[in-house]
Amino acid sequence: MRSALLAACAVTMLTACAAQEQSPLRTSDAQKPSPSLPATPRCQADGFTWQSVVHRTALIGLSDAKEIQIPAHGSASPPKPKLIRTLSARISPTAVEAGVRSTDALASLEDKTSEMLEPINSRLALHDPAKLTTSKMINDSDATVRGRFVEAVGLRLVTGTFTVTCTGGTVHGTVTTWGRGRSYESLRCGIEDHLSGMGREAERKACTDRRAINQTAFAARRRAGAAAVFSGVDGSGRRRLHSGRP
C-alpha cells in the first residue's frame, strides 16, 4: 500500500512539474512580438513631376474707402489696409502620410516656378513691416484730385499638382503656397480705367452706392481731365497717378 501511495505521489509530482515547465512556454508564445510593420515609404527628392502649376493674384488686404484730396503734382498717404482673409501654405495630407517630405515638394516647386515660395505651414501676413512704410500716392496731373480712395494688397498664389515615385508606388498630391512679394494698388471709387482684376475686386468690396459714385466720379473726371488710378509701385514705394483724358 505504501509503495502504491509513493508511486501515485511520484506521478502527481511529475505531472505538476511538466505543467510548470510547459506553462512558461505557452506564455512566451503568446508574448512573441508581431512581425514589424513596413517602414514608412520614402520618396525620391528629385522625382517630382508637376502636372499643372497655376498662378493667380489673390486679394488679401483692403482698406475702407476714405475721402482724400491730392493737390496737383502733390502726394498723399493711402488708406491703411487690413487683412481680409486667412491662408496657410499646405500640402496634401495623404501625400505626407505616403512618405512625401514637404520640404522636398516645396524645393521642387520652386525649381519649377523659379520663385521663392513660402514654406509649408506658413501663415499669411498682410505685408512685410519693413517695406512700404512711407508709401505715397502721387498726383502727376495739373489738377487737384479728390475722391474716396481704397488701398488693396495682393499676393501671387501658387497651386501645383504633382506625382512622385515612392517605395510604395506613385504618389499624387497638391501644394498650395505663395510668393514672397506683395502687390499694392490704390484706386479711387468709381474710376475703373486701368484697374487690374484685383483692383476691380477691391472696388466691388470697398466702394458702396456704385451708381452715385460713378456719376460723381465721371463728372469730376471730366472737370479734372485725369483718371485717378494708382497701379504699380516705383522705386521709392510710391503709387503714381496715371493721367489721361476720357
PDB file of C-alpha atoms in Angstrom:
ATOM      1  CA  MET A   1       0.000   0.000   0.000  1.00  0.00           C
ATOM      2  CA  ARG A   2       2.748   2.417   0.927  1.00  0.00           C
ATOM      3  CA  SER A   3       4.551   1.663  -2.364  1.00  0.00           C
ATOM      4  CA  ALA A   4       1.375   2.421  -4.277  1.00  0.00           C
ATOM      5  CA  LEU A   5       0.953   5.769  -2.473  1.00  0.00           C
ATOM      6  CA  LEU A   6       4.558   6.733  -3.192  1.00  0.00           C
ATOM      7  CA  ALA A   7       4.106   5.824  -6.843  1.00  0.00           C
ATOM      8  CA  ALA A   8       0.936   7.907  -7.015  1.00  0.00           C
ATOM      9  CA  CYS A   9       2.724  10.857  -5.413  1.00  0.00           C
ATOM     10  CA  ALA A  10       5.592  10.496  -7.854  1.00  0.00           C
ATOM     11  CA  VAL A  11       3.218  10.534 -10.790  1.00  0.00           C
ATOM     12  CA  THR A  12       1.422  13.590  -9.392  1.00  0.00           C
ATOM     13  CA  MET A  13       4.714  15.450  -8.860  1.00  0.00           C
ATOM     14  CA  LEU A  14       5.925  14.637 -12.351  1.00  0.00           C
ATOM     15  CA  THR A  15       2.650  15.837 -13.819  1.00  0.00           C
ATOM     16  CA  ALA A  16       2.877  19.070 -11.826  1.00  0.00           C
ATOM     17  CA  CYS A  17       6.482  19.612 -12.908  1.00  0.00           C
ATOM     18  CA  ALA A  18       5.568  19.014 -16.529  1.00  0.00           C
ATOM     19  CA  ALA A  19       2.748  21.516 -16.204  1.00  0.00           C
ATOM     20  CA  GLN A  20       5.119  24.069 -14.647  1.00  0.00           C
ATOM     21  CA  GLU A  21       7.666  23.551 -17.416  1.00  0.00           C
ATOM     22  CA  GLN A  22       5.113  23.843 -20.240  1.00  0.00           C
ATOM     23  CA  SER A  23       3.214  26.850 -18.891  1.00  0.00           C
ATOM     24  CA  PRO A  24       6.042  29.411 -19.408  1.00  0.00           C
ATOM     25  CA  LEU A  25       6.483  28.156 -22.941  1.00  0.00           C
ATOM     26  CA  ARG A  26       2.832  28.854 -23.774  1.00  0.00           C
ATOM     27  CA  THR A  27       3.078  32.297 -22.175  1.00  0.00           C
ATOM     28  CA  SER A  28       6.238  33.027 -24.157  1.00  0.00           C
ATOM     29  CA  ASP A  29       4.476  32.055 -27.397  1.00  0.00           C
ATOM     30  CA  ALA A  30       1.620  34.468 -26.619  1.00  0.00           C
ATOM     31  CA  GLN A  31       4.047  37.322 -25.891  1.00  0.00           C
ATOM     32  CA  LYS A  32       6.053  36.954 -29.095  1.00  0.00           C
ATOM     33  CA  PRO A  33       6.023  40.320 -30.930  1.00  0.00           C
ATOM     34  CA  SER A  34       4.046  40.507 -34.155  1.00  0.00           C
ATOM     35  CA  PRO A  35       6.054  40.953 -37.343  1.00  0.00           C
ATOM     36  CA  SER A  36       7.243  44.568 -37.630  1.00  0.00           C
ATOM     37  CA  LEU A  37       5.273  46.864 -39.942  1.00  0.00           C
ATOM     38  CA  PRO A  38       6.926  48.009 -43.173  1.00  0.00           C
ATOM     39  CA  ALA A  39       8.992  51.182 -42.879  1.00  0.00           C
ATOM     40  CA  THR A  40       7.325  54.461 -43.891  1.00  0.00           C
ATOM     41  CA  PRO A  41       7.552  54.727 -47.675  1.00  0.00           C
ATOM     42  CA  ARG A  42      10.237  57.143 -48.808  1.00  0.00           C
ATOM     43  CA  CYS A  43      10.034  59.234 -51.951  1.00  0.00           C
ATOM     44  CA  GLN A  44      12.650  60.455 -54.379  1.00  0.00           C
ATOM     45  CA  ALA A  45      13.537  64.075 -53.644  1.00  0.00           C
ATOM     46  CA  ASP A  46      14.268  64.671 -57.323  1.00  0.00           C
ATOM     47  CA  GLY A  47      11.431  62.516 -58.637  1.00  0.00           C
ATOM     48  CA  PHE A  48       8.610  65.104 -58.712  1.00  0.00           C
ATOM     49  CA  THR A  49       6.613  65.648 -61.898  1.00  0.00           C
ATOM     50  CA  TRP A  50       4.282  68.650 -61.943  1.00  0.00           C
ATOM     51  CA  GLN A  51       1.087  68.100 -63.916  1.00  0.00           C
ATOM     52  CA  SER A  52      -0.070  71.690 -63.544  1.00  0.00           C
ATOM     53  CA  VAL A  53       1.056  74.879 -61.821  1.00  0.00           C
ATOM     54  CA  VAL A  54      -1.497  77.687 -61.569  1.00  0.00           C
ATOM     55  CA  HIS A  55      -0.694  81.292 -60.604  1.00  0.00           C
ATOM     56  CA  ARG A  56      -3.249  83.893 -59.643  1.00  0.00           C
ATOM     57  CA  THR A  57      -3.255  87.192 -57.790  1.00  0.00           C
ATOM     58  CA  ALA A  58      -5.302  86.938 -54.605  1.00  0.00           C
ATOM     59  CA  LEU A  59      -6.679  89.975 -52.783  1.00  0.00           C
ATOM     60  CA  ILE A  60      -5.593  89.632 -49.152  1.00  0.00           C
ATOM     61  CA  GLY A  61      -5.761  93.173 -47.755  1.00  0.00           C
ATOM     62  CA  LEU A  62      -8.222  96.016 -48.194  1.00  0.00           C
ATOM     63  CA  SER A  63      -8.831  99.407 -46.600  1.00  0.00           C
ATOM     64  CA  ASP A  64     -12.102 101.183 -46.024  1.00  0.00           C
ATOM     65  CA  ALA A  65     -12.888 103.849 -48.609  1.00  0.00           C
ATOM     66  CA  LYS A  66     -11.555 107.201 -47.366  1.00  0.00           C
ATOM     67  CA  GLU A  67     -12.068 110.744 -48.580  1.00  0.00           C
ATOM     68  CA  ILE A  68      -8.685 112.102 -49.703  1.00  0.00           C
ATOM     69  CA  GLN A  69      -7.569 115.205 -51.585  1.00  0.00           C
ATOM     70  CA  ILE A  70      -4.311 115.171 -53.536  1.00  0.00           C
ATOM     71  CA  PRO A  71      -3.040 118.550 -54.772  1.00  0.00           C
ATOM     72  CA  ALA A  72      -1.749 118.979 -58.299  1.00  0.00           C
ATOM     73  CA  HIS A  73       1.744 117.492 -58.562  1.00  0.00           C
ATOM     74  CA  GLY A  74       1.430 116.543 -54.896  1.00  0.00           C
ATOM     75  CA  SER A  75       1.093 113.394 -52.854  1.00  0.00           C
ATOM     76  CA  ALA A  76      -0.940 111.820 -50.076  1.00  0.00           C
ATOM     77  CA  SER A  77      -0.770 108.714 -47.928  1.00  0.00           C
ATOM     78  CA  PRO A  78      -3.128 105.903 -48.963  1.00  0.00           C
ATOM     79  CA  PRO A  79      -5.664 104.457 -46.514  1.00  0.00           C
ATOM     80  CA  LYS A  80      -4.324 101.685 -44.296  1.00  0.00           C
ATOM     81  CA  PRO A  81      -5.399  98.209 -45.428  1.00  0.00           C
ATOM     82  CA  LYS A  82      -6.490  95.378 -43.140  1.00  0.00           C
ATOM     83  CA  LEU A  83      -6.087  91.650 -43.648  1.00  0.00           C
ATOM     84  CA  ILE A  84      -9.343  90.322 -45.090  1.00  0.00           C
ATOM     85  CA  ARG A  85      -8.569  86.609 -45.460  1.00  0.00           C
ATOM     86  CA  THR A  86      -6.529  83.841 -43.883  1.00  0.00           C
ATOM     87  CA  LEU A  87      -4.296  81.405 -45.738  1.00  0.00           C
ATOM     88  CA  SER A  88      -1.782  78.746 -44.815  1.00  0.00           C
ATOM     89  CA  ALA A  89       0.730  77.098 -47.138  1.00  0.00           C
ATOM     90  CA  ARG A  90      -0.127  73.410 -47.304  1.00  0.00           C
ATOM     91  CA  ILE A  91       0.491  70.033 -48.935  1.00  0.00           C
ATOM     92  CA  SER A  92      -1.964  67.146 -49.327  1.00  0.00           C
ATOM     93  CA  PRO A  93      -2.043  65.184 -46.023  1.00  0.00           C
ATOM     94  CA  THR A  94      -2.338  61.905 -47.947  1.00  0.00           C
ATOM     95  CA  ALA A  95       0.962  62.645 -49.706  1.00  0.00           C
ATOM     96  CA  VAL A  96       2.703  63.259 -46.376  1.00  0.00           C
ATOM     97  CA  GLU A  97       1.245  60.026 -44.973  1.00  0.00           C
ATOM     98  CA  ALA A  98       2.654  58.213 -48.018  1.00  0.00           C
ATOM     99  CA  GLY A  99       6.150  59.495 -47.187  1.00  0.00           C
ATOM    100  CA  VAL A 100       6.437  62.729 -49.205  1.00  0.00           C
ATOM    101  CA  ARG A 101       8.586  65.328 -47.429  1.00  0.00           C
ATOM    102  CA  SER A 102       7.036  68.791 -47.658  1.00  0.00           C
ATOM    103  CA  THR A 103      10.481  70.402 -47.944  1.00  0.00           C
ATOM    104  CA  ASP A 104      11.273  68.254 -50.993  1.00  0.00           C
ATOM    105  CA  ALA A 105       7.958  69.124 -52.636  1.00  0.00           C
ATOM    106  CA  LEU A 106       8.457  72.844 -51.996  1.00  0.00           C
ATOM    107  CA  ALA A 107      12.024  72.827 -53.322  1.00  0.00           C
ATOM    108  CA  SER A 108      10.852  71.063 -56.474  1.00  0.00           C
ATOM    109  CA  LEU A 109       8.038  73.590 -56.962  1.00  0.00           C
ATOM    110  CA  GLU A 110      10.486  76.477 -56.504  1.00  0.00           C
ATOM    111  CA  ASP A 111      12.686  74.953 -59.202  1.00  0.00           C
ATOM    112  CA  LYS A 112       9.666  74.626 -61.457  1.00  0.00           C
ATOM    113  CA  THR A 113       8.482  78.232 -60.979  1.00  0.00           C
ATOM    114  CA  SER A 114      11.875  79.919 -60.407  1.00  0.00           C
ATOM    115  CA  GLU A 115      10.311  81.676 -57.418  1.00  0.00           C
ATOM    116  CA  MET A 116      10.987  81.847 -53.707  1.00  0.00           C
ATOM    117  CA  LEU A 117       7.884  80.406 -52.078  1.00  0.00           C
ATOM    118  CA  GLU A 118       6.609  80.403 -48.523  1.00  0.00           C
ATOM    119  CA  PRO A 119       7.400  77.193 -46.581  1.00  0.00           C
ATOM    120  CA  ILE A 120       4.622  74.708 -45.896  1.00  0.00           C
ATOM    121  CA  ASN A 121       2.561  75.623 -42.779  1.00  0.00           C
ATOM    122  CA  SER A 122       3.422  79.334 -43.127  1.00  0.00           C
ATOM    123  CA  ARG A 123       0.644  81.701 -42.100  1.00  0.00           C
ATOM    124  CA  LEU A 124      -0.399  84.643 -44.210  1.00  0.00           C
ATOM    125  CA  ALA A 125       0.877  88.118 -43.265  1.00  0.00           C
ATOM    126  CA  LEU A 126      -0.524  91.292 -44.784  1.00  0.00           C
ATOM    127  CA  HIS A 127       2.878  92.698 -45.747  1.00  0.00           C
ATOM    128  CA  ASP A 128       6.475  92.938 -44.679  1.00  0.00           C
ATOM    129  CA  PRO A 129       6.530  95.659 -41.957  1.00  0.00           C
ATOM    130  CA  ALA A 130       9.980  96.739 -43.159  1.00  0.00           C
ATOM    131  CA  LYS A 131       8.649  97.671 -46.612  1.00  0.00           C
ATOM    132  CA  LEU A 132       6.434 100.443 -47.952  1.00  0.00           C
ATOM    133  CA  THR A 133       6.190 102.227 -44.605  1.00  0.00           C
ATOM    134  CA  THR A 134       6.378 105.627 -46.321  1.00  0.00           C
ATOM    135  CA  SER A 135       4.254 104.784 -49.346  1.00  0.00           C
ATOM    136  CA  LYS A 136       2.598 107.757 -51.063  1.00  0.00           C
ATOM    137  CA  MET A 137       0.066 108.272 -53.825  1.00  0.00           C
ATOM    138  CA  ILE A 138       1.492 110.688 -56.404  1.00  0.00           C
ATOM    139  CA  ASN A 139      -0.646 113.050 -58.484  1.00  0.00           C
ATOM    140  CA  ASP A 140       1.216 113.960 -61.689  1.00  0.00           C
ATOM    141  CA  SER A 141      -1.662 115.956 -63.140  1.00  0.00           C
ATOM    142  CA  ASP A 142      -2.207 119.745 -63.174  1.00  0.00           C
ATOM    143  CA  ALA A 143      -5.460 119.479 -61.207  1.00  0.00           C
ATOM    144  CA  THR A 144      -6.334 118.587 -57.631  1.00  0.00           C
ATOM    145  CA  VAL A 145      -7.730 115.078 -57.285  1.00  0.00           C
ATOM    146  CA  ARG A 146     -10.483 114.438 -54.749  1.00  0.00           C
ATOM    147  CA  GLY A 147     -12.419 111.305 -54.012  1.00  0.00           C
ATOM    148  CA  ARG A 148     -12.928 108.207 -51.920  1.00  0.00           C
ATOM    149  CA  PHE A 149      -9.777 106.128 -52.132  1.00  0.00           C
ATOM    150  CA  VAL A 150      -9.173 102.459 -51.409  1.00  0.00           C
ATOM    151  CA  GLU A 151      -5.894 100.622 -50.842  1.00  0.00           C
ATOM    152  CA  ALA A 152      -5.651  96.956 -51.929  1.00  0.00           C
ATOM    153  CA  VAL A 153      -2.933  94.395 -51.186  1.00  0.00           C
ATOM    154  CA  GLY A 154      -2.465  91.175 -53.125  1.00  0.00           C
ATOM    155  CA  LEU A 155      -0.083  88.273 -53.474  1.00  0.00           C
ATOM    156  CA  ARG A 156       0.806  85.703 -56.102  1.00  0.00           C
ATOM    157  CA  LEU A 157      -0.888  82.443 -55.104  1.00  0.00           C
ATOM    158  CA  VAL A 158       0.679  79.251 -56.493  1.00  0.00           C
ATOM    159  CA  THR A 159      -1.075  75.875 -56.656  1.00  0.00           C
ATOM    160  CA  GLY A 160       0.716  72.851 -58.108  1.00  0.00           C
ATOM    161  CA  THR A 161      -0.352  69.227 -58.547  1.00  0.00           C
ATOM    162  CA  PHE A 162       2.350  66.567 -58.666  1.00  0.00           C
ATOM    163  CA  THR A 163       3.232  62.897 -58.846  1.00  0.00           C
ATOM    164  CA  VAL A 164       6.341  61.429 -57.251  1.00  0.00           C
ATOM    165  CA  THR A 165       7.842  57.942 -57.131  1.00  0.00           C
ATOM    166  CA  CYS A 166       7.958  56.397 -53.653  1.00  0.00           C
ATOM    167  CA  THR A 167       8.911  52.965 -52.375  1.00  0.00           C
ATOM    168  CA  GLY A 168       5.237  52.063 -52.175  1.00  0.00           C
ATOM    169  CA  GLY A 169       4.436  53.273 -55.686  1.00  0.00           C
ATOM    170  CA  THR A 170       3.436  56.563 -57.345  1.00  0.00           C
ATOM    171  CA  VAL A 171       2.005  59.203 -55.011  1.00  0.00           C
ATOM    172  CA  HIS A 172      -0.220  62.107 -56.093  1.00  0.00           C
ATOM    173  CA  GLY A 173      -0.547  65.395 -54.228  1.00  0.00           C
ATOM    174  CA  THR A 174      -1.114  69.152 -54.287  1.00  0.00           C
ATOM    175  CA  VAL A 175       0.897  72.055 -52.876  1.00  0.00           C
ATOM    176  CA  THR A 176      -0.617  75.497 -52.269  1.00  0.00           C
ATOM    177  CA  THR A 177       1.629  78.391 -51.289  1.00  0.00           C
ATOM    178  CA  TRP A 178       2.529  81.903 -52.425  1.00  0.00           C
ATOM    179  CA  GLY A 179       5.441  84.095 -53.468  1.00  0.00           C
ATOM    180  CA  ARG A 180       7.319  86.336 -51.059  1.00  0.00           C
ATOM    181  CA  GLY A 181       6.334  89.637 -52.710  1.00  0.00           C
ATOM    182  CA  ARG A 182       3.195  91.729 -52.348  1.00  0.00           C
ATOM    183  CA  SER A 183       1.380  93.886 -54.896  1.00  0.00           C
ATOM    184  CA  TYR A 184      -0.229  97.167 -53.864  1.00  0.00           C
ATOM    185  CA  GLU A 185      -2.873  99.139 -55.687  1.00  0.00           C
ATOM    186  CA  SER A 186      -4.529 102.442 -54.784  1.00  0.00           C
ATOM    187  CA  LEU A 187      -7.735 103.397 -56.563  1.00  0.00           C
ATOM    188  CA  ARG A 188     -10.487 105.961 -56.433  1.00  0.00           C
ATOM    189  CA  CYS A 189     -14.014 104.615 -56.177  1.00  0.00           C
ATOM    190  CA  GLY A 190     -15.916 104.862 -59.438  1.00  0.00           C
ATOM    191  CA  ILE A 191     -12.915 105.304 -61.744  1.00  0.00           C
ATOM    192  CA  GLU A 192     -12.460 101.962 -63.466  1.00  0.00           C
ATOM    193  CA  ASP A 193      -9.812 102.801 -66.064  1.00  0.00           C
ATOM    194  CA  HIS A 194      -6.651 100.685 -65.882  1.00  0.00           C
ATOM    195  CA  LEU A 195      -7.884  98.582 -62.951  1.00  0.00           C
ATOM    196  CA  SER A 196      -6.473  95.092 -62.598  1.00  0.00           C
ATOM    197  CA  GLY A 197      -8.595  92.125 -61.598  1.00  0.00           C
ATOM    198  CA  MET A 198      -7.505  92.694 -58.013  1.00  0.00           C
ATOM    199  CA  GLY A 199      -8.469  96.372 -58.288  1.00  0.00           C
ATOM    200  CA  ARG A 200     -11.920  95.541 -59.599  1.00  0.00           C
ATOM    201  CA  GLU A 201     -12.470  93.101 -56.753  1.00  0.00           C
ATOM    202  CA  ALA A 202     -11.292  95.709 -54.246  1.00  0.00           C
ATOM    203  CA  GLU A 203     -13.682  98.291 -55.669  1.00  0.00           C
ATOM    204  CA  ARG A 204     -16.602  95.867 -55.509  1.00  0.00           C
ATOM    205  CA  LYS A 205     -15.860  95.111 -51.873  1.00  0.00           C
ATOM    206  CA  ALA A 206     -14.966  98.577 -50.571  1.00  0.00           C
ATOM    207  CA  CYS A 207     -16.934 101.070 -52.661  1.00  0.00           C
ATOM    208  CA  THR A 208     -20.651 101.412 -51.948  1.00  0.00           C
ATOM    209  CA  ASP A 209     -23.530 103.076 -53.817  1.00  0.00           C
ATOM    210  CA  ARG A 210     -21.671 102.482 -57.079  1.00  0.00           C
ATOM    211  CA  ARG A 211     -24.147 104.291 -59.305  1.00  0.00           C
ATOM    212  CA  ALA A 212     -23.918 107.554 -57.357  1.00  0.00           C
ATOM    213  CA  ILE A 213     -20.146 107.192 -57.071  1.00  0.00           C
ATOM    214  CA  ASN A 214     -19.740 106.571 -60.795  1.00  0.00           C
ATOM    215  CA  GLN A 215     -21.828 109.603 -61.702  1.00  0.00           C
ATOM    216  CA  THR A 216     -19.928 111.861 -59.316  1.00  0.00           C
ATOM    217  CA  ALA A 217     -16.553 110.486 -60.356  1.00  0.00           C
ATOM    218  CA  PHE A 218     -17.344 110.806 -64.067  1.00  0.00           C
ATOM    219  CA  ALA A 219     -18.274 114.463 -63.647  1.00  0.00           C
ATOM    220  CA  ALA A 220     -15.148 115.136 -61.571  1.00  0.00           C
ATOM    221  CA  ARG A 221     -13.003 113.338 -64.096  1.00  0.00           C
ATOM    222  CA  ARG A 222     -14.345 115.422 -66.956  1.00  0.00           C
ATOM    223  CA  ARG A 223     -13.505 118.565 -64.985  1.00  0.00           C
ATOM    224  CA  ALA A 224     -10.038 117.381 -63.954  1.00  0.00           C
ATOM    225  CA  GLY A 225      -9.212 115.559 -67.162  1.00  0.00           C
ATOM    226  CA  ALA A 226      -7.458 112.757 -65.265  1.00  0.00           C
ATOM    227  CA  ALA A 227      -8.244 109.231 -64.167  1.00  0.00           C
ATOM    228  CA  ALA A 228      -7.247 108.672 -60.561  1.00  0.00           C
ATOM    229  CA  VAL A 229      -5.804 105.214 -60.640  1.00  0.00           C
ATOM    230  CA  PHE A 230      -2.574 104.351 -58.846  1.00  0.00           C
ATOM    231  CA  SER A 231      -1.290 100.987 -60.028  1.00  0.00           C
ATOM    232  CA  GLY A 232       2.200  99.664 -59.578  1.00  0.00           C
ATOM    233  CA  VAL A 233       4.951 100.842 -57.278  1.00  0.00           C
ATOM    234  CA  ASP A 234       8.023 102.837 -58.240  1.00  0.00           C
ATOM    235  CA  GLY A 235      11.463 102.524 -56.678  1.00  0.00           C
ATOM    236  CA  SER A 236      10.524 104.631 -53.676  1.00  0.00           C
ATOM    237  CA  GLY A 237       7.445 102.567 -52.905  1.00  0.00           C
ATOM    238  CA  ARG A 238       5.056 105.253 -54.182  1.00  0.00           C
ATOM    239  CA  ARG A 239       1.969 104.845 -56.361  1.00  0.00           C
ATOM    240  CA  ARG A 240       1.793 107.095 -59.395  1.00  0.00           C
ATOM    241  CA  LEU A 241      -1.340 108.617 -60.809  1.00  0.00           C
ATOM    242  CA  HIS A 242      -1.824 107.662 -64.457  1.00  0.00           C
ATOM    243  CA  SER A 243      -3.244 110.734 -66.182  1.00  0.00           C
ATOM    244  CA  GLY A 244      -5.385 110.676 -69.305  1.00  0.00           C
ATOM    245  CA  ARG A 245      -8.369 112.332 -70.909  1.00  0.00           C
ATOM    246  CA  PRO A 246     -11.629 110.340 -71.122  1.00  0.00           C
TER     247      PRO A 246
END
